[in-house]
Amino acid sequence: MKMLKVGMPLPVVQHSMTRDGLDPAILEGDHNKPVQEAPAAVPLKEDPTYTKYFKMLKLGLPMGAVKNAMERDGVDSSVMDGDHNAPVSAPKPNVSSAKKKEKDTHRRTRLHWETLGQVNSNSVWAALADDEEMEQIEIDETEFTKLFQAEIKSTPIAAQS
């Protein structure tokens, strides 16, 4: 209101309020009336959106597991870092949920090895580098797919019980 009293144009004040995260709609109407209080907000731990996750914590799951479940469900997990008795603020758009990944339909064989800095002259890899026939080998991508991937078959939940 001070900016208006000083003589700043209304659009400039509205822009400043938006920039500071305030609602410029409060400038509309009579400024002499008291501002209406927002209804009392529900504490985070009692919010129906987060009930499931607080139940997980109550059962003894670690906070990391709960946050992973929240991210899996597309819920902002950063709210769990704050005070659980504080009211829920406006949900921030989850950037990762906006770019929803396509579900992978293949399970891959896990391979682990340590990277070598340099190849020893008596190793298999050095022998392969010297072999002239290695350049003539054609790699069949479908064979690798058959060897190292298995299609994930979804089973209905009712069939499991």
Coordinates of N, CA, C and O in Angstrom, one line a residue:
M1 N 0.8 -1.2 0.0 CA 0.0 0.0 0.0 C 0.9 1.3 0.0 O 0.4 2.3 -0.5
K2 N 2.0 1.1 0.6 CA 2.9 2.3 0.6 C 3.4 2.7 -0.8 O 3.5 3.9 -1.1
M3 N 3.5 1.7 -1.7 CA 3.9 2.1 -3.0 C 2.8 2.9 -3.7 O 3.1 3.8 -4.5
L4 N 1.6 2.5 -3.5 CA 0.4 3.3 -4.0 C 0.4 4.7 -3.5 O 0.1 5.6 -4.2
K5 N 0.6 4.8 -2.1 CA 0.6 6.1 -1.5 C 1.7 7.0 -2.1 O 1.5 8.2 -2.2
V6 N 2.8 6.5 -2.4 CA 3.9 7.2 -3.0 C 3.6 7.7 -4.4 O 4.2 8.6 -4.9
G7 N 2.7 7.0 -5.1 CA 2.3 7.4 -6.4 C 2.7 6.4 -7.5 O 2.7 6.8 -8.7
M8 N 3.1 5.2 -7.1 CA 3.5 4.2 -8.1 C 2.2 3.8 -8.9 O 1.2 3.6 -8.2
P9 N 2.3 3.5 -10.2 CA 1.1 3.0 -10.9 C 0.7 1.6 -10.4 O 1.6 0.8 -10.0
L10 N -0.6 1.3 -10.5 CA -1.1 0.1 -10.0 C -0.5 -1.1 -10.7 O -0.1 -2.1 -10.0
P11 N -0.3 -1.2 -12.0 CA 0.4 -2.3 -12.6 C 1.8 -2.6 -12.1 O 2.2 -3.8 -11.9
V12 N 2.5 -1.6 -11.7 CA 3.9 -1.7 -11.2 C 3.8 -2.4 -9.8 O 4.5 -3.3 -9.5
V13 N 2.8 -1.9 -9.0 CA 2.6 -2.5 -7.6 C 2.2 -4.0 -7.8 O 2.7 -4.8 -7.0
Q14 N 1.3 -4.3 -8.7 CA 0.8 -5.6 -8.9 C 2.0 -6.5 -9.3 O 2.1 -7.7 -8.8
H15 N 2.8 -6.0 -10.2 CA 4.0 -6.8 -10.6 C 4.9 -7.1 -9.5 O 5.4 -8.2 -9.3
S16 N 5.1 -6.1 -8.6 CA 6.0 -6.3 -7.5 C 5.5 -7.3 -6.5 O 6.2 -8.1 -5.9
M17 N 4.1 -7.3 -6.3 CA 3.5 -8.2 -5.4 C 3.6 -9.7 -6.0 O 3.9 -10.6 -5.3
T18 N 3.4 -9.8 -7.3 CA 3.6 -11.1 -7.9 C 5.0 -11.6 -7.8 O 5.2 -12.8 -7.5
R19 N 5.9 -10.7 -8.0 CA 7.4 -11.1 -7.9 C 7.7 -11.6 -6.5 O 8.5 -12.5 -6.3
D20 N 7.1 -11.0 -5.5 CA 7.3 -11.3 -4.1 C 6.5 -12.5 -3.6 O 6.6 -12.8 -2.4
G21 N 5.7 -13.0 -4.5 CA 4.9 -14.2 -4.1 C 3.6 -13.8 -3.4 O 3.0 -14.7 -2.7
L22 N 3.1 -12.6 -3.6 CA 1.9 -12.2 -2.9 C 0.8 -12.1 -4.0 O 1.1 -12.0 -5.2
D23 N -0.5 -12.2 -3.5 CA -1.6 -12.1 -4.4 C -2.0 -10.7 -4.7 O -2.4 -10.0 -3.8
P24 N -1.8 -10.2 -6.0 CA -2.2 -8.8 -6.3 C -3.7 -8.6 -6.3 O -4.1 -7.4 -6.3
A25 N -4.5 -9.6 -6.1 CA -5.9 -9.4 -6.1 C -6.4 -8.6 -4.8 O -7.5 -8.1 -4.8
I26 N -5.5 -8.6 -3.8 CA -5.9 -7.9 -2.5 C -5.9 -6.4 -2.7 O -6.5 -5.6 -1.9
L27 N -5.4 -5.9 -3.8 CA -5.4 -4.5 -4.1 C -6.8 -4.0 -4.6 O -7.1 -2.8 -4.5
E28 N -7.6 -5.0 -5.1 CA -8.9 -4.6 -5.5 C -9.8 -4.5 -4.3 O -9.7 -5.2 -3.4
G29 N -10.8 -3.6 -4.4 CA -11.7 -3.4 -3.3 C -11.3 -2.3 -2.4 O -10.4 -1.5 -2.7
D30 N -12.0 -2.2 -1.3 CA -11.8 -1.1 -0.3 C -10.6 -1.4 0.6 O -10.6 -2.5 1.3
H31 N -9.7 -0.6 0.7 CA -8.5 -0.8 1.5 C -8.7 -0.5 2.9 O -7.8 -0.8 3.8
N32 N -9.8 0.2 3.3 CA -10.0 0.6 4.6 C -10.7 -0.6 5.4 O -10.7 -0.6 6.6
K33 N -11.2 -1.6 4.7 CA -11.8 -2.7 5.4 C -10.7 -3.7 5.9 O -9.7 -3.8 5.2
P34 N -11.0 -4.4 7.0 CA -10.0 -5.4 7.4 C -9.9 -6.5 6.4 O -10.9 -6.9 5.8
V35 N -8.7 -7.1 6.3 CA -8.5 -8.2 5.4 C -9.1 -9.5 6.0 O -9.0 -9.8 7.2
Q36 N -9.9 -10.2 5.2 CA -10.5 -11.5 5.6 C -9.4 -12.5 5.8 O -8.6 -12.7 5.0
E37 N -9.5 -13.2 7.0 CA -8.6 -14.2 7.3 C -8.9 -15.5 6.5 O -10.1 -15.8 6.3
A38 N -7.9 -16.2 6.1 CA -8.1 -17.4 5.4 C -8.6 -18.5 6.4 O -8.3 -18.4 7.6
P39 N -9.4 -19.4 6.0 CA -9.9 -20.5 7.0 C -8.6 -21.2 7.5 O -7.6 -21.3 6.9
A40 N -8.8 -21.7 8.7 CA -7.7 -22.4 9.4 C -7.3 -23.6 8.6 O -8.1 -24.4 8.2
A41 N -6.0 -23.7 8.3 CA -5.5 -24.7 7.4 C -5.3 -26.0 8.2 O -5.0 -26.0 9.4
V42 N -5.4 -27.1 7.6 CA -5.2 -28.4 8.2 C -3.7 -28.7 8.4 O -3.0 -28.5 7.4
P43 N -3.3 -29.2 9.5 CA -1.9 -29.6 9.7 C -1.5 -30.6 8.7 O -2.3 -31.5 8.3
L44 N -0.2 -30.6 8.3 CA 0.3 -31.6 7.3 C 0.0 -33.0 7.7 O -0.5 -33.8 6.8
K45 N 0.2 -33.4 8.9 CA 0.0 -34.8 9.3 C -1.4 -35.2 9.3 O -1.7 -36.4 9.3
E46 N -2.4 -34.3 9.2 CA -3.8 -34.6 9.2 C -4.4 -34.4 7.8 O -5.6 -34.7 7.6
D47 N -3.6 -33.9 6.9 CA -4.1 -33.7 5.5 C -4.4 -35.1 4.8 O -3.5 -36.0 4.9
P48 N -5.5 -35.2 4.2 CA -5.9 -36.5 3.6 C -4.9 -36.9 2.5 O -4.7 -38.1 2.3
T49 N -4.3 -36.0 1.9 CA -3.3 -36.3 0.8 C -2.1 -37.0 1.4 O -1.5 -37.9 0.7
Y50 N -1.7 -36.7 2.6 CA -0.5 -37.2 3.2 C -0.7 -38.3 4.2 O 0.2 -38.8 4.8
T51 N -2.0 -38.6 4.5 CA -2.3 -39.6 5.5 C -1.5 -40.9 5.3 O -1.0 -41.5 6.2
K52 N -1.5 -41.4 4.1 CA -0.9 -42.7 3.7 C 0.6 -42.7 4.1 O 1.1 -43.6 4.7
Y53 N 1.3 -41.5 3.9 CA 2.7 -41.5 4.1 C 3.0 -41.3 5.6 O 4.0 -41.9 6.1
F54 N 2.2 -40.7 6.4 CA 2.4 -40.6 7.8 C 2.1 -42.0 8.5 O 2.7 -42.3 9.5
K55 N 1.2 -42.7 7.9 CA 1.0 -44.1 8.4 C 2.2 -45.0 8.1 O 2.6 -45.8 9.0
M56 N 2.9 -44.8 7.0 CA 4.1 -45.5 6.7 C 5.2 -45.2 7.7 O 5.9 -46.1 8.2
L57 N 5.3 -43.9 8.1 CA 6.3 -43.5 9.1 C 5.9 -44.1 10.5 O 6.8 -44.5 11.2
K58 N 4.6 -44.1 10.8 CA 4.2 -44.7 12.1 C 4.5 -46.2 12.2 O 4.8 -46.7 13.2
L59 N 4.4 -46.8 11.0 CA 4.8 -48.3 11.0 C 6.3 -48.5 11.1 O 6.7 -49.7 11.2
G60 N 7.1 -47.5 11.0 CA 8.5 -47.6 11.2 C 9.3 -47.6 9.9 O 10.5 -47.9 10.0
L61 N 8.7 -47.2 8.8 CA 9.5 -47.1 7.6 C 10.4 -45.9 7.7 O 10.0 -44.9 8.2
P62 N 11.6 -46.0 7.1 CA 12.5 -44.8 7.1 C 12.0 -43.7 6.3 O 11.3 -43.9 5.3
M63 N 12.4 -42.5 6.6 CA 12.0 -41.3 5.9 C 12.3 -41.4 4.4 O 11.5 -41.0 3.5
G64 N 13.4 -42.0 4.0 CA 13.8 -42.1 2.6 C 12.9 -43.0 1.8 O 12.5 -42.6 0.7
A65 N 12.4 -44.0 2.5 CA 11.4 -44.9 1.8 C 10.1 -44.2 1.6 O 9.5 -44.4 0.6
V66 N 9.7 -43.4 2.6 CA 8.4 -42.7 2.5 C 8.6 -41.6 1.4 O 7.6 -41.5 0.6
K67 N 9.7 -40.9 1.3 CA 9.9 -39.9 0.3 C 9.9 -40.6 -1.1 O 9.3 -40.0 -2.1
N68 N 10.5 -41.8 -1.2 CA 10.5 -42.5 -2.5 C 9.1 -42.8 -2.9 O 8.7 -42.7 -4.1
A69 N 8.3 -43.3 -2.0 CA 6.9 -43.6 -2.3 C 6.1 -42.4 -2.7 O 5.3 -42.4 -3.6
M70 N 6.4 -41.2 -2.1 CA 5.7 -40.0 -2.5 C 6.1 -39.6 -3.9 O 5.2 -39.2 -4.7
E71 N 7.4 -39.7 -4.2 CA 7.8 -39.4 -5.6 C 7.2 -40.3 -6.6 O 6.8 -39.9 -7.7
R72 N 7.1 -41.6 -6.2 CA 6.5 -42.6 -7.1 C 5.1 -42.3 -7.4 O 4.6 -42.4 -8.5
D73 N 4.4 -41.7 -6.4 CA 2.9 -41.4 -6.5 C 2.7 -40.0 -7.1 O 1.6 -39.6 -7.3
G74 N 3.8 -39.3 -7.4 CA 3.7 -37.9 -8.0 C 3.4 -36.9 -6.9 O 2.8 -35.8 -7.3
V75 N 3.7 -37.1 -5.7 CA 3.4 -36.1 -4.6 C 4.8 -35.5 -4.2 O 5.8 -36.1 -4.2
D76 N 4.7 -34.2 -3.9 CA 5.9 -33.4 -3.6 C 6.5 -34.0 -2.2 O 5.8 -33.8 -1.2
S77 N 7.7 -34.6 -2.3 CA 8.2 -35.2 -1.1 C 9.0 -34.2 -0.2 O 9.3 -34.5 1.0
S78 N 9.2 -32.9 -0.7 CA 9.9 -32.0 0.1 C 9.1 -31.4 1.3 O 9.7 -30.9 2.2
V79 N 7.8 -31.7 1.3 CA 7.0 -31.2 2.4 C 7.3 -32.0 3.7 O 7.0 -31.5 4.8
M80 N 7.9 -33.2 3.6 CA 8.2 -34.0 4.7 C 9.4 -33.4 5.5 O 9.7 -33.8 6.6
D81 N 10.2 -32.5 4.8 CA 11.3 -31.9 5.5 C 10.9 -30.9 6.5 O 11.7 -30.6 7.4
G82 N 9.8 -30.3 6.3 CA 9.3 -29.2 7.2 C 8.6 -29.7 8.5 O 8.7 -30.9 8.8
D83 N 7.9 -28.8 9.1 CA 7.2 -29.1 10.4 C 5.9 -29.9 10.0 O 5.1 -29.4 9.2
H84 N 5.7 -31.0 10.6 CA 4.5 -31.8 10.3 C 3.2 -31.3 10.9 O 2.1 -31.7 10.5
N85 N 3.4 -30.4 11.9 CA 2.2 -29.8 12.5 C 1.8 -28.4 11.8 O 0.8 -27.9 12.2
A86 N 2.7 -28.0 11.0 CA 2.4 -26.7 10.2 C 1.3 -27.0 9.2 O 1.2 -28.1 8.7
P87 N 0.5 -26.0 8.8 CA -0.5 -26.2 7.7 C 0.2 -26.5 6.4 O 1.3 -26.0 6.2
V88 N -0.5 -27.1 5.5 CA 0.0 -27.5 4.2 C 0.0 -26.2 3.4 O -1.0 -25.5 3.3
S89 N 1.1 -25.9 2.8 CA 1.2 -24.8 1.9 C 0.7 -25.2 0.5 O 0.5 -26.4 0.3
A90 N 0.6 -24.3 -0.4 CA 0.2 -24.6 -1.8 C 1.2 -25.6 -2.4 O 2.4 -25.4 -2.3
P91 N 0.7 -26.7 -3.0 CA 1.6 -27.7 -3.5 C 2.4 -27.1 -4.7 O 1.8 -26.4 -5.6
K92 N 3.7 -27.4 -4.7 CA 4.6 -26.9 -5.8 C 4.4 -27.9 -6.9 O 4.4 -29.1 -6.7
P93 N 4.4 -27.5 -8.1 CA 4.4 -28.4 -9.2 C 5.6 -29.3 -9.2 O 6.7 -28.8 -9.2
N94 N 5.4 -30.6 -9.3 CA 6.5 -31.6 -9.3 C 7.1 -31.7 -10.7 O 6.4 -32.1 -11.6
V95 N 8.3 -31.2 -10.9 CA 8.9 -31.2 -12.2 C 9.1 -32.6 -12.7 O 8.9 -32.8 -13.9
S96 N 9.4 -33.5 -11.9 CA 9.6 -34.9 -12.4 C 8.3 -35.5 -12.8 O 8.3 -36.3 -13.7
S97 N 7.2 -35.2 -12.2 CA 5.9 -35.8 -12.6 C 5.5 -35.2 -13.9 O 4.7 -35.8 -14.7
A98 N 5.9 -33.9 -14.2 CA 5.5 -33.3 -15.5 C 6.2 -34.0 -16.7 O 5.6 -34.2 -17.7
K99 N 7.4 -34.6 -16.4 CA 8.1 -35.3 -17.4 C 8.0 -36.8 -17.1 O 9.0 -37.5 -16.8
K100 N 6.8 -37.3 -17.1 CA 6.6 -38.7 -16.7 C 7.3 -39.6 -17.6 O 7.2 -39.6 -18.8
K101 N 8.2 -40.5 -17.0 CA 8.9 -41.4 -17.8 C 8.0 -42.6 -18.3 O 7.1 -43.0 -17.6
E102 N 8.3 -43.0 -19.5 CA 7.6 -44.2 -20.0 C 8.1 -45.4 -19.2 O 9.3 -45.6 -18.9
K103 N 7.1 -46.2 -18.8 CA 7.5 -47.4 -18.0 C 8.3 -48.4 -18.8 O 8.0 -48.7 -19.9
D104 N 9.4 -48.9 -18.2 CA 10.2 -49.8 -18.9 C 9.6 -51.2 -18.9 O 9.1 -51.7 -17.9
T105 N 9.5 -51.8 -20.0 CA 8.9 -53.1 -20.2 C 9.8 -54.3 -20.1 O 9.4 -55.4 -20.3
H106 N 11.1 -54.0 -19.9 CA 12.1 -55.1 -20.0 C 12.9 -55.1 -18.7 O 13.3 -54.0 -18.2
R107 N 13.2 -56.3 -18.2 CA 14.1 -56.4 -17.0 C 15.4 -56.8 -17.6 O 15.5 -57.7 -18.5
R108 N 16.5 -56.1 -17.2 CA 17.8 -56.4 -17.8 C 18.7 -57.1 -16.8 O 18.6 -56.9 -15.6
T109 N 19.6 -58.0 -17.3 CA 20.5 -58.7 -16.4 C 21.5 -57.6 -15.9 O 22.0 -56.8 -16.7
R110 N 21.8 -57.7 -14.6 CA 22.7 -56.7 -14.0 C 24.2 -57.3 -14.2 O 24.5 -58.4 -13.9
L111 N 25.0 -56.4 -14.8 CA 26.4 -56.7 -15.0 C 27.2 -55.7 -14.2 O 27.0 -54.5 -14.2
H112 N 28.2 -56.2 -13.5 CA 29.1 -55.3 -12.7 C 30.6 -55.7 -13.0 O 30.9 -56.8 -13.1
W113 N 31.3 -54.6 -13.2 CA 32.8 -54.8 -13.4 C 33.5 -53.6 -13.0 O 32.9 -52.5 -13.0
E114 N 34.8 -53.7 -12.9 CA 35.6 -52.5 -12.6 C 36.3 -52.1 -13.8 O 36.8 -52.9 -14.6
T115 N 36.3 -50.8 -14.1 CA 36.9 -50.3 -15.2 C 38.5 -50.3 -15.1 O 39.0 -50.0 -14.0
L116 N 39.1 -50.7 -16.1 CA 40.6 -50.8 -16.1 C 41.2 -49.5 -16.6 O 40.7 -49.0 -17.6
G117 N 42.2 -49.0 -16.0 CA 42.8 -47.8 -16.4 C 43.6 -48.0 -17.7 O 43.5 -47.3 -18.7
Q118 N 44.4 -49.1 -17.7 CA 45.2 -49.5 -18.9 C 45.1 -51.0 -19.0 O 45.0 -51.7 -18.1
V119 N 45.2 -51.5 -20.3 CA 45.1 -52.9 -20.5 C 46.4 -53.5 -20.5 O 47.4 -53.0 -21.1
N120 N 46.6 -54.6 -19.7 CA 47.8 -55.3 -19.6 C 48.0 -56.1 -21.0 O 47.1 -56.5 -21.6
S121 N 49.3 -56.2 -21.4 CA 49.6 -56.8 -22.7 C 49.2 -58.3 -22.7 O 49.0 -58.9 -23.7
N122 N 49.1 -59.0 -21.5 CA 48.8 -60.4 -21.5 C 47.3 -60.6 -21.2 O 46.9 -61.8 -20.8
S123 N 46.5 -59.6 -21.3 CA 45.0 -59.8 -21.0 C 44.2 -60.2 -22.2 O 44.7 -60.1 -23.3
V124 N 43.0 -60.6 -22.0 CA 42.1 -61.0 -23.1 C 41.8 -59.8 -24.0 O 41.8 -59.9 -25.2
W125 N 41.7 -58.7 -23.3 CA 41.3 -57.5 -24.1 C 42.5 -57.0 -25.0 O 42.2 -56.6 -26.1
A126 N 43.7 -57.2 -24.6 CA 44.8 -56.9 -25.5 C 44.9 -57.9 -26.6 O 45.2 -57.5 -27.8
A127 N 44.6 -59.1 -26.4 CA 44.6 -60.1 -27.5 C 43.5 -59.8 -28.5 O 43.7 -60.0 -29.7
L128 N 42.3 -59.3 -28.0 CA 41.2 -59.0 -28.9 C 41.6 -57.8 -29.7 O 41.2 -57.7 -30.9
A129 N 42.3 -56.8 -29.2 CA 42.7 -55.6 -29.9 C 43.7 -56.0 -31.1 O 43.6 -55.3 -32.1
D130 N 44.5 -57.0 -30.9 CA 45.4 -57.4 -31.9 C 44.8 -58.3 -33.0 O 45.4 -58.5 -34.0
D131 N 43.6 -58.9 -32.7 CA 43.0 -59.8 -33.6 C 42.3 -59.1 -34.8 O 41.5 -58.3 -34.6
E132 N 42.8 -59.5 -36.0 CA 42.2 -58.8 -37.2 C 40.8 -59.3 -37.5 O 40.0 -58.5 -38.1
E133 N 40.4 -60.4 -37.1 CA 39.1 -61.0 -37.3 C 38.0 -60.2 -36.5 O 36.8 -60.3 -36.9
M134 N 38.4 -59.6 -35.5 CA 37.4 -58.9 -34.6 C 36.7 -57.8 -35.4 O 35.5 -57.5 -35.1
E135 N 37.4 -57.1 -36.3 CA 36.7 -56.1 -37.1 C 35.7 -56.6 -38.1 O 34.9 -55.8 -38.6
Q136 N 35.8 -57.9 -38.4 CA 34.8 -58.5 -39.3 C 33.6 -59.0 -38.7 O 32.6 -59.4 -39.3
I137 N 33.5 -59.0 -37.4 CA 32.4 -59.5 -36.6 C 31.2 -58.5 -36.7 O 31.4 -57.3 -36.4
E138 N 30.0 -59.0 -37.0 CA 28.9 -58.2 -37.0 C 28.1 -58.5 -35.7 O 27.8 -59.6 -35.4
I139 N 27.7 -57.4 -35.0 CA 27.0 -57.6 -33.7 C 25.5 -57.6 -34.0 O 25.0 -56.7 -34.6
D140 N 24.8 -58.7 -33.6 CA 23.4 -58.8 -33.7 C 22.7 -58.3 -32.5 O 22.7 -58.9 -31.4
E141 N 22.0 -57.1 -32.6 CA 21.4 -56.4 -31.5 C 20.2 -57.3 -30.9 O 20.0 -57.3 -29.7
T142 N 19.5 -58.0 -31.8 CA 18.4 -58.8 -31.3 C 18.9 -60.0 -30.5 O 18.2 -60.4 -29.5
E143 N 20.1 -60.5 -30.8 CA 20.6 -61.6 -30.0 C 21.0 -61.1 -28.6 O 20.7 -61.7 -27.6
F144 N 21.6 -59.8 -28.5 CA 21.9 -59.3 -27.2 C 20.6 -59.0 -26.4 O 20.6 -59.2 -25.2
T145 N 19.6 -58.6 -27.1 CA 18.3 -58.3 -26.4 C 17.8 -59.6 -25.8 O 17.3 -59.7 -24.7
K146 N 17.8 -60.7 -26.6 CA 17.4 -62.0 -26.1 C 18.2 -62.5 -24.9 O 17.7 -63.1 -24.0
L147 N 19.5 -62.2 -25.0 CA 20.4 -62.7 -23.9 C 20.3 -61.9 -22.6 O 20.3 -62.5 -21.5
F148 N 20.1 -60.6 -22.7 CA 20.2 -59.8 -21.5 C 18.9 -59.1 -21.1 O 18.9 -58.3 -20.2
Q149 N 17.8 -59.3 -21.8 CA 16.6 -58.7 -21.4 C 15.5 -59.8 -21.4 O 15.4 -60.7 -22.2
A150 N 14.6 -59.6 -20.4 CA 13.4 -60.4 -20.3 C 12.2 -59.5 -20.2 O 12.2 -58.5 -19.5
E151 N 11.2 -59.8 -21.0 CA 10.0 -58.9 -21.0 C 9.2 -59.1 -19.7 O 9.1 -60.2 -19.2
I152 N 8.8 -58.0 -19.1 CA 8.1 -58.0 -17.8 C 6.6 -58.3 -18.2 O 6.0 -57.6 -18.9
K153 N 6.1 -59.3 -17.6 CA 4.7 -59.7 -17.8 C 3.9 -59.2 -16.6 O 4.2 -59.6 -15.5
S154 N 2.9 -58.4 -16.8 CA 2.1 -57.9 -15.7 C 1.0 -58.9 -15.4 O 0.4 -59.5 -16.3
T155 N 0.9 -59.2 -14.1 CA -0.1 -60.1 -13.7 C -1.2 -59.4 -12.9 O -0.9 -58.5 -12.1
P156 N -2.5 -59.7 -13.2 CA -3.6 -59.0 -12.4 C -3.5 -59.4 -10.9 O -3.1 -60.5 -10.6
I157 N -3.9 -58.5 -10.1 CA -3.8 -58.6 -8.7 C -4.7 -59.7 -8.2 O -4.4 -60.5 -7.3
A158 N -5.9 -59.8 -8.8 CA -6.9 -60.8 -8.4 C -6.4 -62.2 -8.7 O -6.7 -63.2 -7.9
A159 N -5.5 -62.4 -9.7 CA -5.0 -63.8 -10.0 C -4.0 -64.2 -8.9 O -3.8 -65.4 -8.8
Q160 N -3.4 -63.3 -8.2 CA -2.4 -63.7 -7.3 C -3.0 -64.2 -6.0 O -2.3 -64.9 -5.2
S161 N -4.2 -63.8 -5.6 CA -4.8 -64.2 -4.4 C -5.5 -65.5 -4.4 O -5.4 -66.4 -5.0

